[in-house]
Amino acid sequence: MRAGTSRGPFFLREWLPDGDEARDQALIGAIGASDPLQLDGVGGGSTLNSKVAIVSRSSHPGCDIDYLFAQVGVGHRSVDTRPNCGNMLSGVAPFAIEQGLVPAADGTTSVRVYNVNTGSRIDITVLTPGGRVTYEGDARIDGVAGTAAPILLNFLDAWGSVTGKVFPTGERIDTIDGVQVTCIDAAMPLMIVRAADLGVTGGEKPAALDANIALLERLESLRLEAGRRMGLGDVSNSVIPKPVLISVGPSNDSISSRYFTPHKCHASHAVTGAIGVASAFALPGTVASGVAREPGAHKLVVLHPAGQIDVEVELKGRAGAATVERAALVRTARKIMQGELHLPDYVFSPPQAGDAGSSTFPRRTMTLIVPTRAGGGNDTMARIIAAKLGPLLGQDVVVDNRAGANGAIASEYVARAAPDGHTLMFGYLGTHAMNPALQTLGYDPVSDFEPVGLVGSSPTLMVTHPGKGAPDVHTLIARLKAAPRCFSYASAGDGTPPHFAAELFQLSSGTSMAGATFEGAAPAIADTASGRSQIMFPSLFTASPFIRAGQLRALAVAGPKRLDDLPALPTLAELGFPAVDVVQWYGLFAPAGTPAAVLDLLNRALNEILADPQVVDRFESHGAHPEPGGRDALAQRVKADLARWREVVARAKLAPKESRSLVLD
């Protein structure tokens, strides 16, 4: 059925296998989730068309039917039943009536639905002339061609249904990394941000927002922290909370919204998201708040890229005591087809590899540990790999960000994990050469790991804030010598490439900068783009979106060779500082003792991913270069760089920050 502005199969619960795991495998096969194009199922290659509604007679007093919504993965085998979908909800009552779960009245039929995902109730009114559902009518909703019969959705108790509170953090406005957000649970957990606070207008088309990589990375960084504060835990592999950019509408009763799903801007808008945005708009004290409103019903408009959604919100109480009692809106639905869906055998059969010793691998969900916070270059590259690795191996690959101690927490975790290939590490120059060279750690970068393979490499840049930094390297040095520490540099932590490059630059140039340390490149580069820090040495992969957006200016390449994409940019070697030579590389590692057959299988899968034209294009568009090859290439890279950076530490007399005394001779 097409339901609202979404589409997907509707099932009676009895049509699906018993047990959640078997049910989910059937849904994955029905949608064709493993393939990004979903060629082997009825999905549409988009989260908007990869939705499932499961309906049954209700076991809850006063309700007619139970509705369980499932969001199925696009390009990965996953089923998420934590969120709700109001668009798919609009097809639930017509489906239930046609399947005989609810008797139809002559004229209109009202159905009370219990949403299993959120524990909330919704009254749905459907046109049923002559006791039969009709899909024909004059109602029009933006984002859908033509007209259809109106379906009225009246949300009764959707506020706080997932987290237990309308404002689950206890605040109507939170500040995350310097940005004000409203975390609200109203039909759907949302993180609402003013578009202007992230440097956009909020009126952009979805394609323009999707192309703004820096914006997407910033939104994801905020969303992950918002999810934690809302009590949702690690939401890196969940679609909630949904991020929303809002801006002022043309009237006091309208607000403009750009709704993300969560990594792509919605072509129109989710119904549940519209309820949440309208609730935040109607209530005082949020980032979306409009004019003060009296108790009673208010007709509000949520503007979206394809038009608008009209929402009637009923308020009770005034000022800080105001609450939303209910919200209603009109949707439409249309039945597209009905019949049998044939599922391939592999849906219920785990893949079998041909190698002896690896035939039972992988046998469960795999975890890829990333040693930095979400949103940086390491995290982005790791997620590109994970999205492709899962379908190749026939298992989900979950990305787990374990930032802290400059990569040591993640490294120690993987070093102590079961050596069966199900826990991998996205290591890099910092975790396996620089940090171990700088200080004694709880892991050995050589003996505690098995190399799987190199992923790629990216040059390091010296960048500055366009308005608060310096126009070129020589001016920067002159100002620092005239006023030491007048500029500050942002670092991803001691023993990371941005830290080493900054220290080498100061030693080579005879200057001194103040340092600001963060848990990963994402918050460090965000601090530089905001101007709080003025200098950073990120990888080109991390810096590229910010440079393209004009938020950062590149001053030099921290290496001996100019870049093809930035031919006018000088190298620090050309400017007289050849010692500042940092090329960042990335690789996959497994715990020591992992069977060779498993490592070889993983290496073949990794090399296949790195040869994928889409992956190559994504890497190269950000200034990174895929480096497929054998396992030995990574082992040799680790040993060579570990020896090099130990020599650098000794020669430059570097030490961890707690005991560092810079020697500038």
XYZ file of C-alpha atoms in Angstrom:
665
model
C 0.000 0.000 0.000
C 0.935 3.607 -0.507
C 0.200 5.134 2.869
C 0.644 8.882 3.199
C 4.002 9.599 1.596
C 5.446 6.151 2.358
C 4.997 2.717 0.846
C 5.442 -0.890 1.926
C 3.866 -4.295 2.484
C 1.110 -4.788 5.074
C 0.925 -8.150 6.836
C -1.432 -9.787 9.287
C 0.760 -11.090 12.079
C -0.447 -14.629 11.434
C 0.965 -14.509 7.888
C 4.517 -14.149 9.214
C 6.722 -16.768 10.917
C 6.544 -17.129 14.687
C 9.281 -15.518 16.745
C 10.812 -12.105 16.287
C 14.015 -13.355 14.663
C 12.267 -15.439 11.994
C 9.775 -12.619 11.461
C 12.584 -10.117 10.915
C 14.358 -12.400 8.440
C 11.119 -12.649 6.468
C 10.786 -8.850 6.412
C 14.403 -8.463 5.300
C 13.715 -10.865 2.427
C 10.403 -9.243 1.537
C 11.974 -5.784 1.243
C 15.260 -7.031 -0.241
C 17.154 -5.178 2.463
C 20.666 -6.490 1.762
C 20.920 -4.628 -1.556
C 20.915 -0.794 -1.608
C 18.671 -0.935 -4.704
C 16.497 -3.675 -3.101
C 16.258 -5.478 -6.441
C 15.376 -8.802 -4.818
C 12.378 -7.486 -2.868
C 9.535 -4.978 -2.924
C 11.482 -2.109 -1.345
C 12.197 1.062 -3.278
C 15.850 1.698 -2.422
C 14.878 4.329 0.147
C 13.902 4.316 3.805
C 10.558 5.838 2.726
C 9.789 2.694 0.713
C 11.358 0.142 3.052
C 8.635 0.196 5.674
C 6.420 -2.621 6.938
C 3.103 -2.627 8.828
C 2.123 -5.680 10.877
C -1.516 -5.772 12.023
C -3.485 -8.021 14.386
C -6.587 -7.949 16.591
C -5.819 -5.927 19.665
C -5.087 -7.441 23.044
C -5.445 -4.021 24.704
C -8.732 -2.902 26.302
C -10.654 -0.333 24.311
C -8.574 -0.821 21.145
C -9.602 -2.581 17.935
C -6.279 -3.500 16.392
C -2.585 -3.584 17.214
C -0.134 -2.033 14.770
C 3.591 -2.823 14.807
C 5.741 -0.733 12.495
C 9.090 -2.018 11.224
C 11.760 0.041 9.464
C 13.797 -2.314 7.301
C 17.365 -1.550 6.254
C 18.502 -0.213 2.910
C 21.705 -1.987 1.923
C 22.003 -3.807 5.247
C 20.098 -6.595 6.986
C 18.319 -4.781 9.789
C 14.839 -4.369 11.236
C 14.124 -1.560 13.698
C 10.817 -1.659 15.592
C 11.624 1.177 17.997
C 10.181 4.057 15.932
C 6.628 4.611 14.732
C 5.507 5.737 11.268
C 2.408 7.903 10.966
C 2.342 7.663 7.187
C 2.139 3.857 7.250
C -0.400 4.258 10.052
C -2.810 5.829 7.581
C -3.083 2.505 5.758
C -3.633 0.382 8.847
C -7.384 0.936 9.333
C -8.344 0.347 5.662
C -6.217 -2.814 5.678
C -7.754 -4.071 8.924
C -11.296 -3.456 7.667
C -10.637 -5.256 4.371
C -9.128 -8.211 6.245
C -12.209 -8.546 8.425
C -10.618 -7.487 11.708
C -13.032 -4.552 12.118
C -16.651 -4.462 10.797
C -17.325 -1.581 8.421
C -20.209 0.822 9.022
C -22.127 2.504 6.225
C -20.568 5.916 5.626
C -17.542 6.168 7.927
C -15.811 3.691 10.212
C -13.696 4.639 13.221
C -10.915 2.315 14.323
C -8.927 2.692 17.534
C -5.352 1.563 16.918
C -2.826 0.603 19.555
C 0.699 1.343 18.337
C 2.860 -1.450 19.725
C 6.092 0.468 19.078
C 5.236 3.401 21.325
C 2.334 2.177 23.461
C 0.108 5.014 22.201
C -3.448 5.088 20.832
C -4.696 6.668 17.637
C -8.274 7.017 16.414
C -8.518 6.611 12.641
C -11.618 7.481 10.631
C -12.035 5.917 7.182
C -14.701 6.446 4.471
C -16.719 3.253 4.029
C -19.782 3.990 1.818
C -22.044 0.937 1.642
C -19.895 -0.798 4.264
C -16.830 -1.013 1.991
C -13.510 0.827 2.103
C -13.042 3.326 -0.691
C -9.731 4.784 -1.746
C -11.276 7.280 -4.157
C -11.939 10.849 -3.056
C -11.038 14.504 -3.341
C -8.452 14.816 -0.541
C -5.018 15.913 -1.632
C -1.794 15.705 0.386
C 1.468 17.289 -0.671
C 4.020 14.827 -1.950
C 1.437 12.509 -3.557
C 0.052 12.854 -7.077
C -3.705 12.999 -7.551
C -6.430 12.805 -4.944
C -7.849 10.072 -2.709
C -10.285 9.464 0.136
C -9.419 11.390 3.324
C -8.245 9.399 6.348
C -8.350 11.283 9.660
C -5.655 10.448 12.227
C -6.305 11.624 15.775
C -3.311 11.048 18.078
C -4.537 10.672 21.661
C -1.521 9.952 23.866
C 1.616 10.013 21.760
C 3.477 12.490 24.017
C 6.332 10.845 25.868
C 5.312 7.427 24.564
C 8.861 6.219 23.805
C 10.943 7.790 26.589
C 8.235 8.422 29.184
C 8.561 12.224 28.993
C 7.614 14.863 26.443
C 10.996 16.484 27.124
C 13.097 13.450 28.064
C 16.237 15.417 29.034
C 14.222 17.453 31.528
C 14.903 20.642 29.578
C 13.030 22.324 26.746
C 16.329 23.545 25.318
C 19.650 21.706 25.640
C 23.034 22.923 24.441
C 25.170 20.303 22.688
C 28.620 21.317 21.452
C 27.544 24.952 21.520
C 24.304 24.396 19.567
C 20.845 24.816 21.113
C 18.507 21.861 20.464
C 15.114 20.719 21.678
C 14.801 17.019 22.432
C 11.103 16.131 22.309
C 9.183 12.854 22.353
C 5.874 13.620 20.652
C 4.701 10.767 18.395
C 8.390 10.381 17.427
C 11.558 11.206 19.391
C 13.070 14.242 17.669
C 16.111 16.454 18.010
C 15.076 19.865 16.666
C 17.708 22.441 15.662
C 17.382 25.934 14.216
C 18.667 25.756 10.656
C 20.449 29.084 11.043
C 22.489 27.712 13.936
C 24.060 25.199 11.536
C 24.697 27.710 8.779
C 21.765 26.931 6.462
C 18.452 28.664 5.819
C 16.104 25.712 6.299
C 14.533 26.375 2.912
C 17.001 24.265 0.913
C 15.893 21.347 -1.250
C 16.646 17.871 0.141
C 19.310 17.222 -2.523
C 21.231 20.339 -1.462
C 21.138 19.332 2.200
C 22.148 15.745 1.382
C 25.143 17.080 -0.561
C 26.297 19.139 2.426
C 28.504 16.486 4.023
C 29.714 18.807 6.759
C 26.123 19.519 7.765
C 25.211 15.815 7.806
C 28.234 14.970 9.925
C 27.451 17.798 12.332
C 23.813 16.699 12.601
C 24.837 13.121 13.289
C 27.272 14.195 15.991
C 24.517 16.203 17.678
C 21.992 13.375 17.223
C 24.209 10.794 18.900
C 24.637 12.981 21.965
C 20.930 13.872 21.976
C 20.049 10.173 21.918
C 22.247 9.562 24.936
C 20.715 12.477 26.858
C 17.209 11.278 25.971
C 17.930 7.914 27.581
C 17.999 6.052 24.258
C 21.596 4.895 24.672
C 23.863 4.462 21.664
C 21.679 5.428 18.687
C 24.366 5.081 16.008
C 22.467 2.116 14.572
C 18.965 3.386 15.287
C 16.787 5.747 13.262
C 15.692 7.640 16.386
C 15.878 10.361 17.454
C 15.197 11.958 14.076
C 17.056 15.250 13.460
C 14.960 18.189 12.255
C 16.040 21.606 10.965
C 13.420 24.317 11.522
C 13.067 27.880 10.325
C 10.428 30.592 10.567
C 7.308 30.194 8.424
C 5.472 32.950 6.553
C 2.794 33.309 9.251
C 2.426 32.957 13.013
C 0.719 29.611 12.475
C 3.337 28.048 10.189
C 6.828 26.664 10.633
C 9.238 25.328 8.010
C 10.800 21.929 8.644
C 13.481 19.749 7.045
C 13.127 16.254 8.477
C 15.963 13.704 8.280
C 15.453 9.927 8.297
C 18.055 10.309 9.980
C 20.956 10.420 7.473
C 19.009 11.744 4.489
C 16.547 14.615 4.179
C 12.944 13.462 3.723
C 11.512 14.347 0.320
C 8.377 15.574 2.122
C 7.796 14.917 5.847
C 6.924 12.135 8.255
C 3.500 12.378 9.895
C 4.827 11.529 13.338
C 7.588 14.059 12.771
C 4.993 16.696 11.885
C 3.202 15.987 15.168
C 6.476 16.471 17.046
C 7.398 19.663 15.192
C 3.892 21.106 15.652
C 3.990 20.246 19.362
C 7.357 21.994 19.814
C 6.011 24.948 17.784
C 2.874 25.239 19.926
C 4.576 24.860 23.312
C 6.648 27.686 24.842
C 10.333 27.531 25.625
C 11.631 25.371 22.748
C 13.918 26.251 19.844
C 10.804 26.026 17.620
C 8.383 28.015 19.799
C 6.127 30.473 18.019
C 3.789 33.067 19.488
C 2.125 32.462 22.858
C -1.073 30.447 22.421
C -4.166 30.151 24.587
C -5.656 26.803 25.631
C -7.808 25.155 22.960
C -7.477 23.917 19.387
C -5.007 25.567 17.018
C -4.660 24.883 13.284
C -0.941 24.867 12.529
C 1.000 24.295 9.317
C 4.274 22.368 8.978
C 5.917 23.382 5.694
C 8.143 20.781 4.008
C 9.956 20.384 0.658
C 6.883 19.007 -1.139
C 4.288 21.351 0.394
C 2.697 21.322 3.838
C 0.995 19.201 6.492
C -1.938 20.766 8.362
C -2.003 19.732 12.011
C -4.674 20.605 14.545
C -3.135 20.775 18.015
C -5.175 21.068 21.200
C -3.442 22.760 24.117
C -4.247 22.601 27.807
C -2.819 25.104 30.298
C -0.768 28.215 29.777
C 2.899 29.234 29.630
C 5.237 26.702 31.249
C 2.295 24.527 32.325
C 0.971 24.144 28.764
C 0.651 20.608 27.419
C -0.581 19.069 24.175
C -3.723 16.987 24.674
C -4.147 15.676 21.130
C -3.191 16.311 17.513
C -5.103 15.457 14.349
C -4.348 15.545 10.637
C -5.546 14.129 7.325
C -3.691 11.565 5.223
C -4.640 9.371 2.289
C -3.776 5.798 1.304
C -4.150 3.540 -1.707
C -3.966 -0.209 -2.089
C -1.494 -1.048 -4.846
C -1.589 -4.834 -4.952
C -2.557 -7.934 -2.998
C -1.296 -11.501 -3.305
C 1.574 -13.854 -2.478
C 5.127 -12.726 -1.809
C 7.832 -15.295 -2.628
C 10.917 -15.185 -0.416
C 14.308 -16.587 -1.523
C 15.760 -19.496 0.464
C 18.846 -17.549 1.528
C 16.677 -15.334 3.731
C 16.413 -18.105 6.308
C 19.769 -19.832 5.618
C 23.033 -18.339 6.877
C 25.673 -18.138 4.146
C 28.337 -20.837 4.069
C 31.876 -19.961 3.048
C 33.847 -22.547 1.168
C 37.049 -22.363 3.224
C 37.748 -24.940 5.847
C 37.988 -23.159 9.154
C 35.706 -20.294 8.085
C 32.540 -22.222 7.199
C 30.815 -21.093 10.389
C 31.913 -17.464 10.012
C 30.161 -15.130 10.402
C 27.454 -16.729 12.476
C 26.092 -13.630 14.223
C 26.129 -9.839 14.100
C 29.616 -8.379 13.727
C 30.886 -5.271 15.508
C 33.277 -2.740 14.013
C 34.860 -0.713 16.827
C 35.768 2.876 15.913
C 38.185 4.633 18.308
C 36.723 8.114 17.789
C 33.399 9.845 18.251
C 30.865 9.742 15.440
C 31.015 12.342 12.719
C 34.742 12.499 11.977
C 36.714 11.107 9.064
C 37.470 7.779 10.779
C 33.809 7.244 11.607
C 32.617 8.181 8.116
C 35.092 5.857 6.441
C 34.265 3.023 8.845
C 30.542 3.349 8.125
C 31.188 3.222 4.376
C 33.031 -0.072 4.892
C 30.471 -1.500 7.342
C 27.535 -0.758 5.018
C 29.165 -2.852 2.289
C 30.714 -5.545 4.478
C 27.409 -6.698 6.009
C 25.697 -7.676 2.737
C 28.871 -9.404 1.498
C 29.120 -11.573 4.605
C 25.389 -12.039 5.161
C 25.367 -10.582 8.669
C 24.719 -7.171 10.173
C 27.841 -5.123 10.877
C 27.260 -2.713 13.757
C 29.517 0.334 14.119
C 30.383 0.959 17.774
C 32.118 4.263 18.572
C 34.309 3.868 21.678
C 36.092 7.187 22.006
C 38.377 8.032 24.878
C 42.026 7.888 25.941
C 43.004 8.867 22.393
C 42.004 5.513 20.962
C 43.340 3.363 23.788
C 39.893 2.404 25.116
C 38.799 1.006 21.759
C 42.158 -0.657 21.131
C 42.232 -2.414 24.506
C 38.631 -3.547 24.033
C 39.381 -5.205 20.688
C 42.689 -6.656 21.898
C 40.750 -8.503 24.625
C 37.784 -9.536 22.464
C 37.137 -13.130 21.417
C 39.458 -13.914 18.461
C 36.686 -15.208 16.193
C 36.384 -12.379 13.654
C 33.107 -11.014 14.982
C 34.800 -8.021 16.642
C 36.993 -5.868 14.416
C 38.737 -2.546 14.871
C 38.931 0.375 12.492
C 42.449 1.317 13.502
C 44.573 4.084 12.089
C 47.942 5.797 12.341
C 47.088 7.210 15.765
C 46.075 3.963 17.473
C 48.756 1.708 15.972
C 51.807 3.959 15.655
C 51.636 7.467 17.123
C 49.965 6.922 20.503
C 51.974 3.747 21.264
C 55.137 5.671 20.320
C 54.227 8.512 22.682
C 53.382 6.581 25.826
C 53.037 3.144 27.411
C 49.552 1.748 26.820
C 47.515 -1.262 27.875
C 47.880 -2.907 24.472
C 50.642 -3.715 22.001
C 49.853 -2.504 18.477
C 51.719 -5.453 16.928
C 51.347 -8.513 19.157
C 47.746 -7.902 20.289
C 46.248 -7.634 16.781
C 45.980 -9.502 13.506
C 45.991 -7.267 10.427
C 43.010 -7.719 8.110
C 43.983 -5.160 5.506
C 44.656 -1.538 4.691
C 41.563 0.545 3.982
C 43.114 3.718 2.612
C 45.107 6.833 3.335
C 44.617 10.579 3.365
C 47.108 13.464 3.510
C 47.113 15.870 6.441
C 46.325 19.540 5.948
C 47.007 22.624 8.002
C 43.717 24.526 8.150
C 42.502 27.691 9.816
C 39.287 29.526 10.551
C 38.734 31.993 7.663
C 37.960 34.967 9.873
C 39.869 34.307 13.084
C 43.041 32.646 11.873
C 45.828 33.833 9.575
C 45.781 34.247 5.779
C 48.954 32.175 5.258
C 51.592 30.204 7.135
C 54.240 32.949 7.205
C 51.768 35.467 8.669
C 50.720 32.880 11.251
C 54.325 32.333 12.324
C 55.025 36.054 12.516
C 52.011 36.640 14.738
C 52.889 33.706 16.987
C 56.442 34.952 17.438
C 55.176 38.436 18.244
C 52.551 37.093 20.648
C 53.136 33.432 21.624
C 49.975 31.346 22.125
C 47.790 34.003 20.491
C 46.376 31.179 18.376
C 45.091 27.842 19.619
C 45.081 24.528 17.796
C 42.478 21.796 18.098
C 43.633 18.226 18.586
C 41.846 14.897 18.440
C 43.833 13.856 21.521
C 47.442 13.125 22.549
C 49.069 10.663 20.216
C 46.751 11.409 17.309
C 47.855 12.776 13.905
C 46.430 16.302 14.494
C 48.353 16.457 17.792
C 51.665 15.189 16.362
C 51.461 17.462 13.310
C 50.772 20.515 15.492
C 53.644 19.697 17.846
C 56.058 19.114 14.958
C 55.003 22.393 13.371
C 55.679 24.297 16.605
C 59.053 22.596 17.039
C 60.041 23.247 13.417
C 58.881 26.873 13.341
C 59.974 27.881 16.836
C 56.450 28.930 17.801
C 54.035 28.120 20.588
C 50.266 27.687 20.318
C 47.677 26.975 22.975
C 46.158 23.516 22.649
C 42.563 22.307 22.948
C 42.071 18.539 23.148
C 38.910 16.690 22.074
C 37.752 13.080 21.888
C 38.154 12.696 18.162
C 38.440 14.756 14.998
C 34.704 15.533 14.724
C 34.434 17.818 17.790
C 37.936 19.191 17.153
C 37.206 20.307 13.612
C 33.801 21.647 14.661
C 35.582 23.755 17.283
C 37.932 25.093 14.604
C 35.111 25.804 12.151
C 33.356 27.782 14.900
C 36.484 29.870 15.526
C 36.960 28.862 19.162
C 40.200 27.220 18.015
C 41.906 28.747 15.013
C 44.273 26.045 13.714
C 44.002 22.288 13.139
C 45.878 19.545 11.282
C 43.068 17.185 10.161
C 43.146 14.624 7.377
C 41.936 15.849 3.997
C 39.106 13.294 4.352
C 37.901 15.034 7.529
C 38.556 18.591 6.353
C 37.244 18.401 2.784
C 33.529 19.125 3.525
C 34.422 22.122 5.693
C 36.792 23.541 3.081
C 34.186 23.149 0.330
C 31.600 24.866 2.527
C 33.940 27.803 3.193
C 34.021 27.077 6.933
C 37.772 26.387 6.913
C 40.687 27.653 4.827
C 43.548 25.315 3.895
C 46.972 26.844 4.557
C 49.319 24.016 3.566
C 49.804 20.291 3.035
C 51.603 18.646 5.956
C 53.835 16.639 3.657
C 56.307 16.804 0.770
C 53.853 16.604 -2.165
C 51.129 18.936 -3.433
C 47.633 17.547 -3.938
C 46.016 17.051 -7.343
C 42.715 18.442 -6.033
C 44.388 21.516 -4.471
C 47.320 22.207 -6.816
C 47.802 25.805 -5.626
C 48.146 24.773 -1.984
C 51.838 24.775 -0.909
C 53.407 22.058 1.184
C 55.019 22.780 4.536
C 58.199 21.293 3.063
C 58.178 24.017 0.385
C 57.714 26.619 3.113
C 60.751 25.353 4.992
C 59.301 22.756 7.377
C 59.977 19.290 5.877
C 59.728 17.580 9.271
C 55.952 18.105 9.355
C 55.127 15.101 7.179
C 52.023 13.192 8.290
C 50.060 10.840 6.049
C 47.112 9.276 7.814
C 46.271 5.668 7.014
C 43.387 3.473 8.127
C 43.104 -0.300 8.437
C 41.010 -3.172 9.758
C 42.366 -5.241 12.634
C 41.154 -8.357 14.458
C 42.228 -9.639 17.884
C 45.413 -11.713 17.957
C 44.667 -15.411 17.519
C 41.860 -14.977 14.995
C 42.007 -17.978 12.585
C 43.864 -17.355 9.336
C 40.907 -18.616 7.285
C 38.653 -15.984 8.857
C 41.251 -13.261 8.304
C 41.660 -14.250 4.670
C 37.887 -14.223 4.170
C 37.683 -10.757 5.705
C 40.600 -9.520 3.603
C 38.946 -10.718 0.378
C 35.685 -9.033 1.352
C 37.507 -5.796 2.246
C 39.367 -5.752 -1.089
C 36.109 -6.316 -2.953
C 34.602 -3.319 -1.134
C 37.612 -1.123 -1.889
C 37.253 -1.974 -5.592
C 33.575 -0.940 -5.617
C 33.279 2.177 -7.841
C 30.830 3.791 -5.392
C 33.283 3.356 -2.517
C 36.200 4.612 -4.598
C 34.183 7.669 -5.607
C 33.164 8.456 -2.015
C 36.737 8.085 -0.765
C 38.288 10.151 -3.549
C 35.630 12.875 -3.377
C 36.878 13.502 0.174
C 40.569 13.292 -0.680
C 41.225 9.729 0.512
C 42.698 6.892 -1.551
C 41.542 3.259 -1.177
C 44.459 0.857 -0.713
C 43.367 -2.742 -1.319
C 46.028 -5.373 -0.763
C 47.169 -8.285 1.324
C 47.305 -8.545 5.077
C 51.100 -8.215 5.097
C 50.904 -4.682 3.673
C 49.108 -3.466 6.802
C 51.483 -5.358 9.104
C 54.492 -3.738 7.419
C 52.885 -0.272 7.571
C 52.314 -0.614 11.344
C 55.890 -1.730 12.060
C 57.489 0.943 9.853
C 55.403 3.833 11.240
C 55.742 2.663 14.831
C 59.537 2.777 14.450
C 59.393 6.185 12.719
C 57.219 7.868 15.345
C 59.210 6.424 18.237
C 62.231 8.113 16.700
C 60.283 11.379 16.303
C 59.160 11.277 19.952
C 62.713 10.712 21.141
C 64.262 13.344 18.861
C 61.618 16.012 19.571
C 61.460 15.133 23.275
C 57.686 14.849 23.163
C 55.764 13.477 26.111
C 52.094 13.005 27.053
C 50.353 16.250 27.983
C 50.327 15.483 31.714
C 54.123 15.742 31.883
C 55.038 17.557 28.658
C 57.624 20.311 28.706
C 58.109 21.552 25.164
C 61.661 21.784 23.964
C 61.808 24.128 21.005
C 65.499 23.869 20.104
